[in-house]
Amino acid sequence: MKTMQVQVSAMAHGGEALARHEGKVVFVPYVLPGEEVLVELTEERARYSRARPIEIIAPSPDRIEPRCQHFGTCGGCQWQHIVYERQATLREEILQSQLTRIAHLPDMSVERTLVAAEPWNYRNHVQLHLDEDGRPGFIAAEGRGVVPIAECHIMHPLLWDAFSALEIDFPDLERLSLRAGIATGERMLILETAGHTAPGIEVDLPISCVLLLRDGTPVTYVGDSYVTETLAGRSLRISAASFFQVHTSQAEQLLATVEKYANPQEDDVLLDLYCGVGTFGLYLSDKVAQVIGIDSSEPAIEDARFNAEGMANIRYLQGSAEDVLPSIEEAIDLVILDPPRQGVSKEALAALSSLAPSRVVYVSCDPATLARDTGRMIQAGYELVEVQPVDMFPQTYHIEAVALLRPSSQ
Ligand code: SAH
C-alpha cells in the first residue's frame, strides 16, 4: 500500500482529520491539526482519499495517551488521543466551519463549549451487539463487525458493573442495551430480537430486564419496563424504547442553555417539538402559560404524559412533526426543537416557520443538519442569533449545540 507524509490542517466533521497531499484532500482518523504524519492510503476516490496513520512524525502538544486498549478498533470513541480542553475548541471550530460552508454564515461566532465536569464514565445508555462467538461489544470503528470489550471508559460505572456480570444465552438476540438512571441507581437490560415471540430466559442480574419484540412491543421479564432519572430536581420516567439524553449531568447544562435562549415569559405558548419523554417542556412548564409537546414515538409520548401528570398546562400529541404541525391552531410564541441527527424535513420546517414563533431554540446533535436547517430558516425570514455547543459526548466526535433563531425583522 502507498504511504505518504502529510500535514494535518483541521478536524473534519465526522471524527476524522483533514490533510492535503498533492492538492487532494485526505481524511485521516486519530490525528490532530498541526501534526506531521506518515499515513498509509486505505481508499482512493476521485475527489478525496482516506488513509490511516502509521507514524506521528511531529505530534501536537494536545496529543495524549488514549486510556482504552480498544481505542482505534472500537467505534465508540474517536478522540481519546486529544486532551479534553482541545476537544472543546475542536467542536467550536467544526461548528463554525459547518455554519460557514452550509449556512453561508462566515462571521457567525460560536460560544465557548460548555465542557463536562465528567468527561469519562458518563454514558447512562449503551447499545451492544454480539460478535460471532456471542460476546457483547461495540460496532467496530470501520463500521463492520463487533469488537468485544474488556474495558470501557465512557460507560457509567452503574452500566459497567451490569455489563461485567452479563452472561448471554438468548436465541435470535439482535442487540442489547443497558440503561441507568444515574440519580436513582435504577438499571435496565433491554434485549432486542428479530423474533415475534418472547422465549423463556433466566435473568440473574439485580436489574430490570425487558425484551423488545420486532414490532417494538416490550415484554418485561424482571422489574419495570422503564428507569427513572432525576433531572434538575424533576423525576422522569424513561421506557425501554424512549430516547433520553446520554450524559445526565450535561443534560442539566443543556436545560440551562435552552432556558437562557428561550427566555420564557408567563403568557408564552411553548411548542416542544421532538419532545421525547418531555425533557425541555416539563422543565419550562411553570414559566410559561402552556406547553404543547409533539413526538412520533408512542412510548416516549406515554412517558411524557406520565411525567406531566397533574400538570394542567401541558398537552402531548403523538405523530410526526410533518403530520401534526399543520394542525396546530394555537398562536405559538416559542419553539424548542430537538430533532434526531437527520435534522428537520423540509415539510416540517415550512410548517414550523408558518407558525411564526418569536423565538426558536434549536437543540442539535449534528452540526451539518443544524447548518442546513439554519440556512432554510434564514430563507424563511429568521436569523441565527447565538449558538452554544454543550459537550454531551466527551471522547467522541459528536457535537451537541443549542442555537437561538429569531425573526430577522426584530
Ligand atoms: N427532546 C427530547 C428528545 C430528543 S430525541 C429529549 O431531550 O429527551 C428526538 C426525538 O424525535 C425522539 O424522541 C424521536 O422519537 C422523535 N422523532 C423522530 N422523528 C420524528 C418526526 N418526524 N416527528 C416527530 N418526532 C420525531
CSV table of C-alpha atoms and ligand atoms in Angstrom, one decimal:
chain,number,residue,atom,x,y,z
A,1,MET,CA,0.0,0.0,0.0
A,2,LYS,CA,1.1,3.5,-0.8
A,3,THR,CA,2.5,5.6,2.1
A,4,MET,CA,3.0,9.3,2.3
A,5,GLN,CA,3.8,12.1,4.6
A,6,VAL,CA,1.1,14.7,5.3
A,7,GLN,CA,0.4,17.8,7.3
A,8,VAL,CA,-2.9,17.7,9.2
A,9,SER,CA,-4.8,21.0,8.7
A,10,ALA,CA,-8.1,20.7,10.5
A,11,MET,CA,-10.6,18.4,12.1
A,12,ALA,CA,-13.4,17.4,9.8
A,13,HIS,CA,-17.0,16.8,10.9
A,14,GLY,CA,-17.4,13.0,11.4
A,15,GLY,CA,-14.4,12.2,13.5
A,16,GLU,CA,-11.5,12.2,11.0
A,17,ALA,CA,-9.0,14.9,10.5
A,18,LEU,CA,-8.2,16.6,7.2
A,19,ALA,CA,-4.9,16.7,5.4
A,20,ARG,CA,-3.8,17.5,1.9
A,21,HIS,CA,-1.5,15.6,-0.4
A,22,GLU,CA,-0.5,17.0,-3.8
A,23,GLY,CA,-3.6,19.2,-3.6
A,24,LYS,CA,-6.0,16.4,-2.8
A,25,VAL,CA,-8.0,16.1,0.4
A,26,VAL,CA,-7.0,13.1,2.6
A,27,PHE,CA,-9.1,12.1,5.6
A,28,VAL,CA,-7.1,10.6,8.5
A,29,PRO,CA,-8.5,9.3,11.8
A,30,TYR,CA,-6.7,9.5,15.2
A,31,VAL,CA,-4.6,12.5,14.3
A,32,LEU,CA,-4.7,16.2,15.2
A,33,PRO,CA,-4.5,19.5,13.4
A,34,GLY,CA,-0.9,20.7,13.2
A,35,GLU,CA,0.6,17.2,13.2
A,36,GLU,CA,3.0,15.8,10.6
A,37,VAL,CA,2.1,12.2,10.0
A,38,LEU,CA,3.2,9.3,7.9
A,39,VAL,CA,0.0,7.6,6.6
A,40,GLU,CA,-1.0,4.6,4.5
A,41,LEU,CA,-3.6,5.1,1.9
A,42,THR,CA,-6.7,2.9,2.5
A,43,GLU,CA,-9.1,4.3,0.0
A,44,GLU,CA,-8.8,6.4,-3.2
A,45,ARG,CA,-11.6,8.3,-4.7
A,46,ALA,CA,-11.8,10.9,-7.4
A,47,ARG,CA,-12.2,13.9,-5.0
A,48,TYR,CA,-10.6,12.6,-1.8
A,49,SER,CA,-8.7,9.8,-0.2
A,50,ARG,CA,-8.7,8.0,3.1
A,51,ALA,CA,-5.6,7.0,5.0
A,52,ARG,CA,-4.6,5.6,8.3
A,53,PRO,CA,-1.7,6.9,10.5
A,54,ILE,CA,1.4,4.8,10.7
A,55,GLU,CA,3.7,7.2,12.5
A,56,ILE,CA,3.2,10.5,14.1
A,57,ILE,CA,6.3,12.4,13.0
A,58,ALA,CA,5.6,15.7,14.7
A,59,PRO,CA,2.9,15.3,17.4
A,60,SER,CA,0.6,18.1,18.5
A,61,PRO,CA,1.1,19.4,22.1
A,62,ASP,CA,-2.6,18.4,22.5
A,63,ARG,CA,-1.9,14.7,22.0
A,64,ILE,CA,-2.3,12.4,25.0
A,65,GLU,CA,-2.1,8.7,25.5
A,66,PRO,CA,-5.6,7.1,24.9
A,67,ARG,CA,-7.0,5.4,28.1
A,68,CYS,CA,-8.6,2.4,26.4
A,69,GLN,CA,-7.0,-0.7,24.9
A,70,HIS,CA,-9.8,-0.7,22.3
A,71,PHE,CA,-9.2,2.8,21.1
A,72,GLY,CA,-8.7,2.7,17.4
A,73,THR,CA,-10.6,-0.5,16.8
A,74,CYS,CA,-13.8,0.2,18.7
A,75,GLY,CA,-16.3,2.6,17.1
A,76,GLY,CA,-17.3,4.2,20.3
A,77,CYS,CA,-14.7,6.8,20.8
A,78,GLN,CA,-12.7,8.8,18.2
A,79,TRP,CA,-11.0,11.5,20.3
A,80,GLN,CA,-9.3,9.8,23.3
A,81,HIS,CA,-5.9,10.9,21.9
A,82,ILE,CA,-6.9,14.6,22.3
A,83,VAL,CA,-6.6,16.4,25.6
A,84,TYR,CA,-10.2,17.3,26.8
A,85,GLU,CA,-9.8,21.1,26.6
A,86,ARG,CA,-8.8,20.8,22.9
A,87,GLN,CA,-11.8,18.6,22.2
A,88,ALA,CA,-13.9,21.6,23.2
A,89,THR,CA,-12.2,24.0,20.9
A,90,LEU,CA,-12.4,21.5,18.0
A,91,ARG,CA,-16.1,21.3,18.5
A,92,GLU,CA,-16.3,25.1,18.1
A,93,GLU,CA,-14.1,25.0,15.0
A,94,ILE,CA,-16.2,22.3,13.4
A,95,LEU,CA,-19.5,24.0,14.2
A,96,GLN,CA,-18.1,27.3,12.8
A,97,SER,CA,-16.9,25.7,9.6
A,98,GLN,CA,-20.2,23.9,9.0
A,99,LEU,CA,-22.1,27.2,9.5
A,100,THR,CA,-19.7,28.9,7.1
A,101,ARG,CA,-19.9,26.2,4.4
A,102,ILE,CA,-23.5,25.1,4.6
A,103,ALA,CA,-25.4,28.1,6.1
A,104,HIS,CA,-23.1,30.7,4.5
A,105,LEU,CA,-22.5,32.4,7.8
A,106,PRO,CA,-18.7,33.0,7.8
A,107,ASP,CA,-19.0,35.7,10.5
A,108,MET,CA,-21.1,33.8,13.0
A,109,SER,CA,-19.2,33.5,16.2
A,110,VAL,CA,-19.8,30.3,18.2
A,111,GLU,CA,-19.8,30.4,22.0
A,112,ARG,CA,-17.2,28.5,24.0
A,113,THR,CA,-18.2,24.9,24.6
A,114,LEU,CA,-19.8,24.1,27.9
A,115,VAL,CA,-17.5,21.3,28.9
A,116,ALA,CA,-18.4,18.3,31.1
A,117,ALA,CA,-17.3,18.0,34.7
A,118,GLU,CA,-17.3,14.3,34.0
A,119,PRO,CA,-15.5,13.7,30.6
A,120,TRP,CA,-15.2,10.0,31.4
A,121,ASN,CA,-17.6,7.2,32.7
A,122,TYR,CA,-20.6,9.3,31.9
A,123,ARG,CA,-22.9,7.3,29.5
A,124,ASN,CA,-26.2,6.3,31.0
A,125,HIS,CA,-27.1,4.2,28.0
A,126,VAL,CA,-25.1,1.9,25.8
A,127,GLN,CA,-26.1,-0.3,22.9
A,128,LEU,CA,-24.2,-3.6,22.4
A,129,HIS,CA,-24.0,-6.1,19.7
A,130,LEU,CA,-22.7,-9.7,19.8
A,131,ASP,CA,-19.7,-11.0,17.9
A,132,GLU,CA,-19.6,-14.4,16.2
A,133,ASP,CA,-18.8,-16.1,19.5
A,134,GLY,CA,-21.7,-14.4,21.2
A,135,ARG,CA,-19.6,-11.9,23.2
A,136,PRO,CA,-21.1,-8.5,23.7
A,137,GLY,CA,-19.2,-5.4,22.3
A,138,PHE,CA,-19.5,-2.3,20.2
A,139,ILE,CA,-19.6,-1.9,16.5
A,140,ALA,CA,-16.0,-1.7,15.1
A,141,ALA,CA,-14.6,1.6,14.0
A,142,GLU,CA,-14.6,0.6,10.3
A,143,GLY,CA,-18.4,0.0,10.7
A,144,ARG,CA,-18.4,-3.7,10.1
A,145,GLY,CA,-18.1,-6.4,12.8
A,146,VAL,CA,-18.2,-6.2,16.6
A,147,VAL,CA,-15.3,-5.5,19.0
A,148,PRO,CA,-15.9,-7.5,22.2
A,149,ILE,CA,-14.8,-5.2,25.1
A,150,ALA,CA,-12.7,-5.8,28.2
A,151,GLU,CA,-12.9,-2.2,29.3
A,152,CYS,CA,-14.9,1.0,28.6
A,153,HIS,CA,-14.1,4.4,29.9
A,154,ILE,CA,-17.2,6.2,28.8
A,155,MET,CA,-19.8,3.8,30.3
A,156,HIS,CA,-21.1,4.9,33.7
A,157,PRO,CA,-19.9,2.5,36.5
A,158,LEU,CA,-23.6,1.5,37.0
A,159,LEU,CA,-23.6,0.1,33.5
A,160,TRP,CA,-20.1,-1.3,33.6
A,161,ASP,CA,-21.0,-3.4,36.7
A,162,ALA,CA,-24.0,-4.8,34.9
A,163,PHE,CA,-22.0,-5.3,31.7
A,164,SER,CA,-19.3,-7.2,33.6
A,165,ALA,CA,-21.9,-9.6,35.0
A,166,LEU,CA,-23.7,-10.3,31.7
A,167,GLU,CA,-24.0,-13.9,30.6
A,168,ILE,CA,-26.0,-14.2,27.5
A,169,ASP,CA,-27.7,-17.2,26.1
A,170,PHE,CA,-30.7,-16.0,24.2
A,171,PRO,CA,-32.0,-17.2,20.8
A,172,ASP,CA,-32.3,-14.7,18.0
A,173,LEU,CA,-30.8,-11.9,20.0
A,174,GLU,CA,-30.1,-8.9,17.6
A,175,ARG,CA,-28.7,-6.4,20.1
A,176,LEU,CA,-28.9,-5.4,23.7
A,177,SER,CA,-28.8,-2.1,25.6
A,178,LEU,CA,-28.0,-1.2,29.2
A,179,ARG,CA,-29.6,1.9,30.7
A,180,ALA,CA,-29.4,3.6,34.1
A,181,GLY,CA,-31.0,6.4,36.0
A,182,ILE,CA,-27.8,7.9,37.3
A,183,ALA,CA,-29.5,9.8,40.1
A,184,THR,CA,-31.7,6.9,41.2
A,185,GLY,CA,-29.3,4.0,40.5
A,186,GLU,CA,-32.1,2.1,38.6
A,187,ARG,CA,-30.8,-0.1,35.8
A,188,MET,CA,-32.4,-1.9,32.9
A,189,LEU,CA,-31.2,-4.5,30.4
A,190,ILE,CA,-33.0,-4.2,27.1
A,191,LEU,CA,-32.9,-7.2,24.7
A,192,GLU,CA,-33.9,-6.8,21.1
A,193,THR,CA,-34.9,-9.7,19.0
A,194,ALA,CA,-35.9,-10.2,15.4
A,195,GLY,CA,-38.5,-12.7,16.6
A,196,HIS,CA,-42.2,-12.1,17.3
A,197,THR,CA,-42.4,-14.1,20.5
A,198,ALA,CA,-40.6,-14.0,23.9
A,199,PRO,CA,-38.6,-17.1,24.8
A,200,GLY,CA,-38.3,-18.1,28.4
A,201,ILE,CA,-35.0,-16.8,29.9
A,202,GLU,CA,-33.3,-16.7,33.3
A,203,VAL,CA,-32.1,-13.3,34.5
A,204,ASP,CA,-29.6,-13.4,37.4
A,205,LEU,CA,-28.8,-9.7,37.5
A,206,PRO,CA,-30.3,-7.4,40.1
A,207,ILE,CA,-31.7,-5.1,37.4
A,208,SER,CA,-34.9,-4.8,35.3
A,209,CYS,CA,-34.9,-6.8,32.1
A,210,VAL,CA,-37.1,-6.0,29.1
A,211,LEU,CA,-37.4,-7.7,25.7
A,212,LEU,CA,-38.4,-5.6,22.7
A,213,LEU,CA,-40.1,-7.7,20.1
A,214,ARG,CA,-39.6,-6.9,16.4
A,215,ASP,CA,-42.6,-4.6,16.3
A,216,GLY,CA,-41.3,-2.7,19.4
A,217,THR,CA,-43.7,-4.3,21.9
A,218,PRO,CA,-42.0,-4.5,25.3
A,219,VAL,CA,-42.1,-7.8,27.3
A,220,THR,CA,-41.0,-7.3,30.9
A,221,TYR,CA,-39.1,-10.3,32.4
A,222,VAL,CA,-37.9,-8.7,35.6
A,223,GLY,CA,-38.7,-5.4,37.4
A,224,ASP,CA,-40.0,-2.5,35.4
A,225,SER,CA,-40.1,-1.6,31.7
A,226,TYR,CA,-38.5,1.8,32.4
A,227,VAL,CA,-35.9,3.5,34.5
A,228,THR,CA,-36.4,6.8,36.5
A,229,GLU,CA,-33.9,9.6,36.2
A,230,THR,CA,-33.8,12.9,38.0
A,231,LEU,CA,-33.0,16.0,36.1
A,232,ALA,CA,-32.9,19.4,37.6
A,233,GLY,CA,-34.9,18.1,40.6
A,234,ARG,CA,-37.7,16.5,38.4
A,235,SER,CA,-38.4,12.8,38.1
A,236,LEU,CA,-38.6,11.5,34.6
A,237,ARG,CA,-39.8,8.0,33.6
A,238,ILE,CA,-37.9,6.7,30.6
A,239,SER,CA,-39.2,3.5,29.0
A,240,ALA,CA,-37.1,0.9,27.2
A,241,ALA,CA,-37.8,2.3,23.7
A,242,SER,CA,-37.8,6.0,24.6
A,243,PHE,CA,-34.9,8.4,23.8
A,244,PHE,CA,-33.1,10.1,26.6
A,245,GLN,CA,-30.0,12.3,26.7
A,246,VAL,CA,-27.0,10.1,27.4
A,247,HIS,CA,-25.0,12.4,29.7
A,248,THR,CA,-27.2,13.1,32.7
A,249,SER,CA,-25.2,16.0,34.4
A,250,GLN,CA,-24.5,17.6,31.0
A,251,ALA,CA,-28.3,17.4,30.2
A,252,GLU,CA,-28.7,19.9,33.1
A,253,GLN,CA,-26.3,22.3,31.4
A,254,LEU,CA,-28.3,21.7,28.2
A,255,LEU,CA,-31.6,22.6,30.0
A,256,ALA,CA,-30.0,25.8,31.4
A,257,THR,CA,-28.8,26.9,28.0
A,258,VAL,CA,-32.2,26.2,26.4
A,259,GLU,CA,-33.9,28.2,29.2
A,260,LYS,CA,-31.5,31.1,28.7
A,261,TYR,CA,-32.1,31.2,24.9
A,262,ALA,CA,-35.9,30.6,25.2
A,263,ASN,CA,-36.3,33.5,27.7
A,264,PRO,CA,-39.7,32.0,28.8
A,265,GLN,CA,-42.5,34.5,29.5
A,266,GLU,CA,-45.6,33.7,31.6
A,267,ASP,CA,-48.0,34.2,28.7
A,268,ASP,CA,-46.0,32.2,26.2
A,269,VAL,CA,-47.4,29.2,24.4
A,270,LEU,CA,-44.4,26.8,24.1
A,271,LEU,CA,-44.1,24.2,21.4
A,272,ASP,CA,-41.8,21.3,22.5
A,273,LEU,CA,-41.1,19.7,19.1
A,274,TYR,CA,-39.4,16.2,19.1
A,275,CYS,CA,-40.2,16.3,22.9
A,276,GLY,CA,-39.2,12.7,23.7
A,277,VAL,CA,-40.2,12.0,27.4
A,278,GLY,CA,-40.9,15.7,27.8
A,279,THR,CA,-37.5,16.9,29.0
A,280,PHE,CA,-37.5,20.5,27.9
A,281,GLY,CA,-41.2,21.4,28.0
A,282,LEU,CA,-41.6,19.9,31.6
A,283,TYR,CA,-38.6,21.9,32.8
A,284,LEU,CA,-40.1,25.2,31.5
A,285,SER,CA,-43.7,24.4,32.1
A,286,ASP,CA,-44.1,26.6,35.3
A,287,LYS,CA,-42.5,29.6,33.5
A,288,VAL,CA,-45.0,29.7,30.5
A,289,ALA,CA,-48.7,29.6,30.1
A,290,GLN,CA,-49.0,26.5,28.0
A,291,VAL,CA,-46.8,23.7,26.6
A,292,ILE,CA,-47.6,21.5,23.6
A,293,GLY,CA,-45.3,18.6,23.0
A,294,ILE,CA,-45.0,16.6,19.8
A,295,ASP,CA,-43.2,13.3,19.2
A,296,SER,CA,-43.7,10.4,16.8
A,297,SER,CA,-42.7,7.8,19.3
A,298,GLU,CA,-45.7,6.2,21.2
A,299,PRO,CA,-43.6,5.1,24.2
A,300,ALA,CA,-42.0,8.5,24.5
A,301,ILE,CA,-45.4,10.3,24.5
A,302,GLU,CA,-46.7,7.8,27.0
A,303,ASP,CA,-43.7,8.6,29.2
A,304,ALA,CA,-44.2,12.4,28.7
A,305,ARG,CA,-47.9,12.1,29.7
A,306,PHE,CA,-46.9,10.1,32.8
A,307,ASN,CA,-44.1,12.7,33.6
A,308,ALA,CA,-46.6,15.6,33.3
A,309,GLU,CA,-49.3,14.0,35.4
A,310,GLY,CA,-51.2,16.6,37.4
A,311,MET,CA,-49.9,19.5,35.3
A,312,ALA,CA,-52.8,21.2,33.7
A,313,ASN,CA,-51.0,23.4,31.2
A,314,ILE,CA,-49.3,20.6,29.2
A,315,ARG,CA,-50.7,18.7,26.2
A,316,TYR,CA,-48.9,16.0,24.2
A,317,LEU,CA,-49.6,15.0,20.6
A,318,GLN,CA,-48.3,11.8,19.2
A,319,GLY,CA,-47.4,11.8,15.5
A,320,SER,CA,-44.7,13.0,13.1
A,321,ALA,CA,-43.8,16.7,13.1
A,322,GLU,CA,-44.8,16.7,9.4
A,323,ASP,CA,-48.4,15.5,10.2
A,324,VAL,CA,-49.0,17.2,13.4
A,325,LEU,CA,-47.6,20.7,12.9
A,326,PRO,CA,-50.1,21.8,10.3
A,327,SER,CA,-53.0,21.0,12.7
A,328,ILE,CA,-51.7,23.3,15.5
A,329,GLU,CA,-54.3,26.1,16.0
A,330,GLU,CA,-52.8,28.0,18.9
A,331,ALA,CA,-50.6,31.0,18.4
A,332,ILE,CA,-47.1,29.7,19.2
A,333,ASP,CA,-44.7,32.2,20.8
A,334,LEU,CA,-41.7,29.9,21.4
A,335,VAL,CA,-40.5,26.7,19.9
A,336,ILE,CA,-37.9,24.3,21.3
A,337,LEU,CA,-37.0,21.6,18.8
A,338,ASP,CA,-34.6,18.7,19.3
A,339,PRO,CA,-34.7,16.6,16.1
A,340,PRO,CA,-32.8,13.4,15.5
A,341,ARG,CA,-29.4,13.5,13.6
A,342,GLN,CA,-31.0,13.9,10.2
A,343,GLY,CA,-32.5,17.2,11.3
A,344,VAL,CA,-35.9,18.6,10.2
A,345,SER,CA,-37.6,17.7,7.0
A,346,LYS,CA,-38.4,20.5,4.5
A,347,GLU,CA,-42.1,20.0,5.1
A,348,ALA,CA,-41.8,20.2,8.9
A,349,LEU,CA,-39.6,23.2,8.6
A,350,ALA,CA,-42.0,25.0,6.4
A,351,ALA,CA,-44.9,24.2,8.8
A,352,LEU,CA,-42.8,25.4,11.7
A,353,SER,CA,-41.9,28.7,10.2
A,354,SER,CA,-45.5,29.3,9.2
A,355,LEU,CA,-46.4,29.2,12.9
A,356,ALA,CA,-44.2,32.4,13.1
A,357,PRO,CA,-42.8,31.9,16.6
A,358,SER,CA,-40.8,34.9,18.0
A,359,ARG,CA,-38.1,32.6,19.4
A,360,VAL,CA,-36.9,29.2,18.0
A,361,VAL,CA,-34.4,27.3,20.2
A,362,TYR,CA,-32.9,24.5,18.1
A,363,VAL,CA,-31.1,21.7,20.0
A,364,SER,CA,-29.0,19.8,17.6
A,365,CYS,CA,-26.8,16.7,17.7
A,366,ASP,CA,-25.4,17.2,14.2
A,367,PRO,CA,-23.7,20.4,13.1
A,368,ALA,CA,-24.3,19.6,9.4
A,369,THR,CA,-28.0,19.3,9.6
A,370,LEU,CA,-28.1,22.3,12.1
A,371,ALA,CA,-26.3,24.4,9.5
A,372,ARG,CA,-28.6,23.1,6.7
A,373,ASP,CA,-31.8,23.8,8.7
A,374,THR,CA,-30.4,27.2,9.8
A,375,GLY,CA,-29.9,28.1,6.2
A,376,ARG,CA,-33.5,27.2,5.5
A,377,MET,CA,-34.8,29.2,8.5
A,378,ILE,CA,-32.9,32.2,7.2
A,379,GLN,CA,-34.6,31.8,3.8
A,380,ALA,CA,-37.9,31.7,5.8
A,381,GLY,CA,-37.1,35.1,7.4
A,382,TYR,CA,-35.2,34.2,10.6
A,383,GLU,CA,-31.7,35.0,11.7
A,384,LEU,CA,-29.3,33.0,13.8
A,385,VAL,CA,-28.6,35.0,17.0
A,386,GLU,CA,-26.4,32.7,19.0
A,387,VAL,CA,-25.1,29.2,19.0
A,388,GLN,CA,-23.7,27.3,22.0
A,389,PRO,CA,-22.0,23.9,22.0
A,390,VAL,CA,-22.7,21.8,25.0
A,391,ASP,CA,-20.5,18.8,25.3
A,392,MET,CA,-22.8,15.8,25.7
A,393,PHE,CA,-20.4,13.3,24.1
A,394,PRO,CA,-16.8,13.6,25.5
A,395,GLN,CA,-14.1,11.5,23.8
A,396,THR,CA,-16.2,11.2,20.7
A,397,TYR,CA,-16.6,13.5,17.6
A,398,HIS,CA,-20.3,14.1,18.3
A,399,ILE,CA,-21.3,17.7,18.7
A,400,GLU,CA,-24.4,18.9,20.6
A,401,ALA,CA,-25.3,22.6,20.1
A,402,VAL,CA,-28.1,24.9,21.0
A,403,ALA,CA,-29.0,27.7,18.5
A,404,LEU,CA,-31.3,30.7,19.0
A,405,LEU,CA,-33.1,31.9,15.9
A,406,ARG,CA,-35.4,35.0,15.8
A,407,PRO,CA,-37.4,36.7,13.0
A,408,SER,CA,-34.8,38.8,11.3
A,409,SER,CA,-37.1,41.9,11.4
A,410,GLN,CA,-37.0,42.0,15.2
B,1,SAH,N1,-36.2,16.4,23.4
B,1,SAH,C1,-36.1,15.0,23.8
B,1,SAH,C2,-35.9,14.0,22.7
B,1,SAH,C3,-35.0,14.3,21.6
B,1,SAH,S1,-34.6,12.9,20.6
B,1,SAH,C4,-35.1,14.9,24.9
B,1,SAH,O1,-34.3,15.8,25.1
B,1,SAH,O2,-35.0,13.9,25.6
B,1,SAH,C5,-35.5,13.1,19.1
B,1,SAH,C6,-37.0,12.7,19.3
B,1,SAH,O3,-37.6,12.9,18.0
B,1,SAH,C7,-37.2,11.2,19.6
B,1,SAH,O4,-38.0,11.1,20.8
B,1,SAH,C8,-38.0,10.7,18.3
B,1,SAH,O5,-39.0,9.8,18.7
B,1,SAH,C9,-38.5,11.9,17.7
B,1,SAH,N2,-38.8,11.9,16.3
B,1,SAH,C10,-38.0,11.5,15.3
B,1,SAH,N3,-38.5,11.8,14.1
B,1,SAH,C11,-39.7,12.5,14.3
B,1,SAH,C12,-40.6,13.1,13.5
B,1,SAH,N4,-40.5,13.0,12.1
B,1,SAH,N5,-41.6,13.8,14.0
B,1,SAH,C13,-41.8,13.8,15.4
B,1,SAH,N6,-40.9,13.2,16.2
B,1,SAH,C14,-39.8,12.6,15.7
